[in-house]
Amino acid sequence: MAGKVFTFAGLEIPFRTGAEFFDAFESAIEKRTPLRIGICNANTLMLAKEDPEYRDVLARMMLLNDGVGLDLGAKMKLGEPFPENLNGTDLTPRIFRESLKPLRIYLLGGEPGIAEGAAAKIAEIDPRHEIVGLRSGFFKPEDESMIVEEINDAQTDLLLVAMGNPLQEKFIMRHADAIRAPVAMGVGALFDFLAEKVSRAPMWMQNMRIEFLHRLRQEPVRLFKRYTVDAAGFLLAVRKEKSAQSAEGVPTGAE
């Protein structure tokens, strides 16, 4: 397992444990060195496959695996799944609980009022942390420089951007050099979950890795294509990549 890397559309997602992630996270916070995190599920990678700009953005970030689709893809290419599911909905609350120091957190994204609800939940999870700023995800492009200035003036440690793929990652990397927060992370629907606008699946569904069925029931119109057509398309694309690489004698993963 050690050193394995899942590749897709030219992007590399290393096999990484939660402990390895936290080592990198704590180092970035302590040394205030930039760490830009993109969390990739099958839909993310399919978007990147069709969008060269997005693919280039993700290539400049630390990429974490999210979901059963990537596990199936890793099994097809490398013979085994990722060691841990590092999805943002579970990983980010772990950051709040397990961080070695109190964090100054800026929340950017969600519908109006959602970031406020997420902030209240973060205070419940671990009151050590301070929410130093929050904004909804509805702003004009010309406001972005002002928002980055707010993030910097607040001496932010952790910037969480919840605007969905690919907007959140593109925002982070468009301002990667200007943002002085050491850690910036795209977190998708996290604020909706924290604010309880959207509910998590029962634990038995999470344990069986079928939480997507619960999400599909909640938002069938928005998520149907993602969890059916796009998921099948991702696995088909993985199989095609593996076949092409095998025919050319190219290794399908690195160690």
Short mmCIF file of C-alpha atoms in Angstrom, two decimals:
data_model
loop_
_atom_site.label_atom_id
_atom_site.label_comp_id
_atom_site.label_asym_id
_atom_site.label_seq_id
_atom_site.Cartn_x
_atom_site.Cartn_y
_atom_site.Cartn_z
CA MET A 1 0.00 0.00 0.00
CA ALA A 2 2.74 2.48 0.99
CA GLY A 3 3.67 4.81 -1.83
CA LYS A 4 0.83 3.84 -4.16
CA VAL A 5 -0.66 6.57 -6.32
CA PHE A 6 -3.97 6.47 -8.17
CA THR A 7 -3.79 8.34 -11.46
CA PHE A 8 -6.64 9.62 -13.60
CA ALA A 9 -6.63 12.13 -16.46
CA GLY A 10 -3.07 13.04 -15.57
CA LEU A 11 -3.89 13.78 -11.92
CA GLU A 12 -2.26 11.91 -9.06
CA ILE A 13 -3.98 11.02 -5.78
CA PRO A 14 -1.57 9.26 -3.40
CA PHE A 15 -2.68 6.55 -1.01
CA ARG A 16 -2.65 8.59 2.19
CA THR A 17 -3.82 7.86 5.72
CA GLY A 18 -5.54 10.31 8.00
CA ALA A 19 -2.42 10.37 10.17
CA GLU A 20 -0.29 11.35 7.17
CA PHE A 21 -2.71 14.11 6.29
CA PHE A 22 -2.64 15.48 9.84
CA ASP A 23 1.16 15.50 9.82
CA ALA A 24 1.07 17.72 6.72
CA PHE A 25 -1.73 19.87 8.14
CA GLU A 26 -0.03 20.51 11.49
CA SER A 27 3.27 21.26 9.77
CA ALA A 28 1.61 23.86 7.54
CA ILE A 29 -0.14 25.50 10.50
CA GLU A 30 3.01 25.54 12.64
CA LYS A 31 5.36 26.82 9.92
CA ARG A 32 2.68 28.89 8.11
CA THR A 33 3.61 27.31 4.81
CA PRO A 34 0.95 27.09 2.06
CA LEU A 35 -1.15 23.93 1.88
CA ARG A 36 -3.98 23.99 -0.67
CA ILE A 37 -6.28 20.98 -0.42
CA GLY A 38 -8.66 19.57 -3.04
CA ILE A 39 -10.96 16.70 -2.14
CA CYS A 40 -11.73 14.54 -5.17
CA ASN A 41 -14.65 12.21 -5.75
CA ALA A 42 -15.55 10.57 -9.05
CA ASN A 43 -17.56 13.61 -10.16
CA THR A 44 -14.62 15.94 -9.42
CA LEU A 45 -12.30 13.88 -11.59
CA MET A 46 -14.79 13.67 -14.44
CA LEU A 47 -15.15 17.46 -14.37
CA ALA A 48 -11.36 17.78 -14.46
CA LYS A 49 -11.15 15.34 -17.37
CA GLU A 50 -13.34 17.67 -19.46
CA ASP A 51 -11.96 20.99 -18.16
CA PRO A 52 -8.21 21.53 -18.72
CA GLU A 53 -8.19 24.66 -16.55
CA TYR A 54 -9.71 22.75 -13.63
CA ARG A 55 -7.28 19.88 -14.18
CA ASP A 56 -4.36 22.31 -13.95
CA VAL A 57 -5.82 23.81 -10.77
CA LEU A 58 -6.13 20.41 -9.08
CA ALA A 59 -2.62 19.43 -10.17
CA ARG A 60 -1.28 22.24 -7.96
CA MET A 61 -3.12 21.06 -4.83
CA MET A 62 -2.79 18.28 -2.29
CA LEU A 63 -5.49 15.87 -3.49
CA LEU A 64 -7.44 13.66 -1.10
CA ASN A 65 -9.75 10.79 -2.05
CA ASP A 66 -13.47 10.96 -1.36
CA GLY A 67 -15.97 8.18 -1.72
CA VAL A 68 -16.63 4.68 -2.89
CA GLY A 69 -16.21 5.58 -6.57
CA LEU A 70 -12.52 6.30 -6.10
CA ASP A 71 -12.12 3.11 -4.09
CA LEU A 72 -13.59 1.12 -6.98
CA GLY A 73 -11.32 2.94 -9.41
CA ALA A 74 -8.27 2.22 -7.25
CA LYS A 75 -9.22 -1.46 -7.05
CA MET A 76 -9.48 -1.60 -10.84
CA LYS A 77 -6.11 0.08 -11.39
CA LEU A 78 -4.06 -0.88 -8.35
CA GLY A 79 -5.75 -3.95 -6.91
CA GLU A 80 -6.83 -2.36 -3.63
CA PRO A 81 -8.86 0.58 -2.32
CA PHE A 82 -7.52 3.70 -0.64
CA PRO A 83 -6.50 3.12 2.99
CA GLU A 84 -9.01 5.68 4.30
CA ASN A 85 -11.92 7.66 2.91
CA LEU A 86 -10.73 11.26 3.39
CA ASN A 87 -13.99 12.97 2.51
CA GLY A 88 -14.40 16.54 3.71
CA THR A 89 -17.64 15.94 5.60
CA ASP A 90 -15.86 13.62 8.04
CA LEU A 91 -12.31 14.95 7.81
CA THR A 92 -13.03 18.60 8.57
CA PRO A 93 -14.77 17.95 11.92
CA ARG A 94 -11.76 15.79 12.77
CA ILE A 95 -9.57 18.81 12.09
CA PHE A 96 -11.65 20.81 14.57
CA ARG A 97 -11.38 18.10 17.24
CA GLU A 98 -7.80 16.96 16.69
CA SER A 99 -5.97 20.17 15.83
CA LEU A 100 -3.03 20.65 18.19
CA LYS A 101 -3.72 24.37 18.55
CA PRO A 102 -6.73 26.69 18.45
CA LEU A 103 -7.44 27.76 14.88
CA ARG A 104 -8.57 31.04 13.38
CA ILE A 105 -11.12 29.90 10.79
CA TYR A 106 -12.70 31.80 7.89
CA LEU A 107 -15.85 30.34 6.29
CA LEU A 108 -16.57 31.23 2.67
CA GLY A 109 -19.52 29.73 0.82
CA GLY A 110 -23.03 28.39 1.07
CA GLU A 111 -26.30 30.24 0.74
CA PRO A 112 -26.89 33.37 2.85
CA GLY A 113 -27.15 32.38 6.52
CA ILE A 114 -25.62 28.93 6.09
CA ALA A 115 -22.07 29.93 7.09
CA GLU A 116 -23.49 31.39 10.32
CA GLY A 117 -25.15 28.06 11.12
CA ALA A 118 -21.92 26.22 10.32
CA ALA A 119 -20.00 28.57 12.61
CA ALA A 120 -22.34 27.77 15.50
CA LYS A 121 -21.83 24.04 14.96
CA ILE A 122 -18.03 24.42 14.88
CA ALA A 123 -18.25 26.15 18.27
CA GLU A 124 -20.15 23.11 19.58
CA ILE A 125 -17.62 20.66 18.16
CA ASP A 126 -14.64 22.44 19.72
CA PRO A 127 -14.94 25.89 21.34
CA ARG A 128 -11.16 26.44 21.17
CA HIS A 129 -11.46 27.75 17.63
CA GLU A 130 -12.40 31.28 16.58
CA ILE A 131 -14.47 32.05 13.51
CA VAL A 132 -12.72 35.19 12.28
CA GLY A 133 -14.87 35.79 9.23
CA LEU A 134 -17.70 34.40 7.14
CA ARG A 135 -19.36 35.13 3.83
CA SER A 136 -21.89 33.39 1.64
CA GLY A 137 -20.79 32.03 -1.72
CA PHE A 138 -22.80 34.67 -3.57
CA PHE A 139 -20.46 37.51 -4.50
CA LYS A 140 -19.28 39.30 -7.63
CA PRO A 141 -15.92 38.57 -9.27
CA GLU A 142 -14.85 42.13 -8.58
CA ASP A 143 -15.33 41.48 -4.84
CA GLU A 144 -12.76 38.69 -4.72
CA SER A 145 -9.76 40.89 -3.96
CA MET A 146 -11.63 42.47 -1.06
CA ILE A 147 -12.54 39.03 0.29
CA VAL A 148 -8.91 37.91 0.12
CA GLU A 149 -7.95 41.08 1.98
CA GLU A 150 -10.52 40.24 4.68
CA ILE A 151 -9.11 36.73 4.99
CA ASN A 152 -5.60 38.10 5.41
CA ASP A 153 -6.56 40.91 7.79
CA ALA A 154 -8.23 38.31 10.03
CA GLN A 155 -4.93 36.41 10.32
CA THR A 156 -6.73 33.26 9.20
CA ASP A 157 -5.15 29.87 9.86
CA LEU A 158 -7.73 27.75 8.03
CA LEU A 159 -9.81 28.94 5.08
CA LEU A 160 -12.77 26.68 4.26
CA VAL A 161 -14.37 27.33 0.86
CA ALA A 162 -17.77 25.71 0.26
CA MET A 163 -18.83 26.68 -3.25
CA GLY A 164 -18.87 23.28 -4.95
CA ASN A 165 -16.63 21.91 -7.68
CA PRO A 166 -14.96 23.45 -9.61
CA LEU A 167 -15.65 26.95 -8.26
CA GLN A 168 -14.12 26.44 -4.83
CA GLU A 169 -10.80 25.04 -6.04
CA LYS A 170 -10.55 27.63 -8.80
CA PHE A 171 -11.11 30.40 -6.25
CA ILE A 172 -8.44 29.03 -3.92
CA MET A 173 -5.79 28.65 -6.61
CA ARG A 174 -6.67 31.88 -8.42
CA HIS A 175 -5.64 33.64 -5.21
CA ALA A 176 -3.16 31.06 -3.95
CA ASP A 177 -0.26 33.49 -3.83
CA ALA A 178 -2.28 36.30 -2.25
CA ILE A 179 -4.00 34.25 0.46
CA ARG A 180 -1.79 34.25 3.56
CA ALA A 181 -3.80 31.61 5.43
CA PRO A 182 -1.50 28.58 5.56
CA VAL A 183 -4.29 26.09 4.86
CA ALA A 184 -7.09 26.57 2.31
CA MET A 185 -9.47 23.72 1.62
CA GLY A 186 -12.45 23.13 -0.67
CA VAL A 187 -15.22 21.46 1.34
CA GLY A 188 -18.27 21.19 -0.94
CA ALA A 189 -21.53 20.82 0.98
CA LEU A 190 -19.88 20.79 4.43
CA PHE A 191 -21.55 24.01 5.60
CA ASP A 192 -24.98 22.62 4.66
CA PHE A 193 -24.31 19.56 6.83
CA LEU A 194 -22.94 21.57 9.75
CA ALA A 195 -25.88 24.00 9.61
CA GLU A 196 -28.23 20.99 9.33
CA LYS A 197 -29.76 22.25 6.12
CA VAL A 198 -28.97 18.77 4.78
CA SER A 199 -28.86 15.67 6.99
CA ARG A 200 -26.23 12.95 7.02
CA ALA A 201 -27.28 9.40 6.26
CA PRO A 202 -27.86 7.04 9.19
CA MET A 203 -24.63 5.53 10.48
CA TRP A 204 -25.49 2.08 9.11
CA MET A 205 -25.64 3.58 5.60
CA GLN A 206 -22.33 5.38 6.14
CA ASN A 207 -20.74 2.15 7.35
CA MET A 208 -22.02 0.26 4.29
CA ARG A 209 -20.67 3.01 2.00
CA ILE A 210 -24.12 3.73 0.54
CA GLU A 211 -24.58 7.27 1.87
CA PHE A 212 -24.99 8.41 -1.73
CA LEU A 213 -28.44 6.75 -1.76
CA HIS A 214 -29.52 8.97 1.12
CA ARG A 215 -28.17 12.06 -0.67
CA LEU A 216 -29.91 11.00 -3.88
CA ARG A 217 -33.22 10.74 -2.05
CA GLN A 218 -32.72 14.25 -0.61
CA GLU A 219 -31.75 15.96 -3.89
CA PRO A 220 -32.79 13.67 -6.77
CA VAL A 221 -32.86 16.33 -9.49
CA ARG A 222 -29.44 17.78 -8.72
CA LEU A 223 -27.63 14.54 -7.88
CA PHE A 224 -29.19 11.90 -10.16
CA LYS A 225 -26.75 12.39 -13.04
CA ARG A 226 -23.76 12.62 -10.68
CA TYR A 227 -24.52 9.34 -8.93
CA THR A 228 -25.59 7.36 -12.01
CA VAL A 229 -24.33 8.52 -15.40
CA ASP A 230 -21.19 10.27 -14.14
CA ALA A 231 -20.27 7.48 -11.72
CA ALA A 232 -20.58 4.85 -14.45
CA GLY A 233 -18.66 7.09 -16.84
CA PHE A 234 -15.83 7.44 -14.34
CA LEU A 235 -15.41 3.68 -13.92
CA LEU A 236 -15.54 3.18 -17.68
CA ALA A 237 -12.87 5.87 -18.12
CA VAL A 238 -10.69 4.21 -15.47
CA ARG A 239 -10.98 0.88 -17.28
CA LYS A 240 -10.07 2.51 -20.60
CA GLU A 241 -7.04 4.21 -19.04
CA LYS A 242 -5.86 0.96 -17.50
CA SER A 243 -6.27 -0.91 -20.79
CA ALA A 244 -4.39 1.78 -22.72
CA GLN A 245 -1.57 1.89 -20.18
CA SER A 246 -1.29 -1.90 -20.10
CA ALA A 247 -1.09 -2.01 -23.90
CA GLU A 248 1.72 0.55 -23.82
CA GLY A 249 3.52 -1.15 -20.94
CA VAL A 250 3.00 1.88 -18.68
CA PRO A 251 2.58 1.15 -14.93
CA THR A 252 -0.95 1.97 -13.74
CA GLY A 253 0.24 3.26 -10.38
CA ALA A 254 3.43 4.30 -8.64
CA GLU A 255 5.14 2.87 -5.58
#
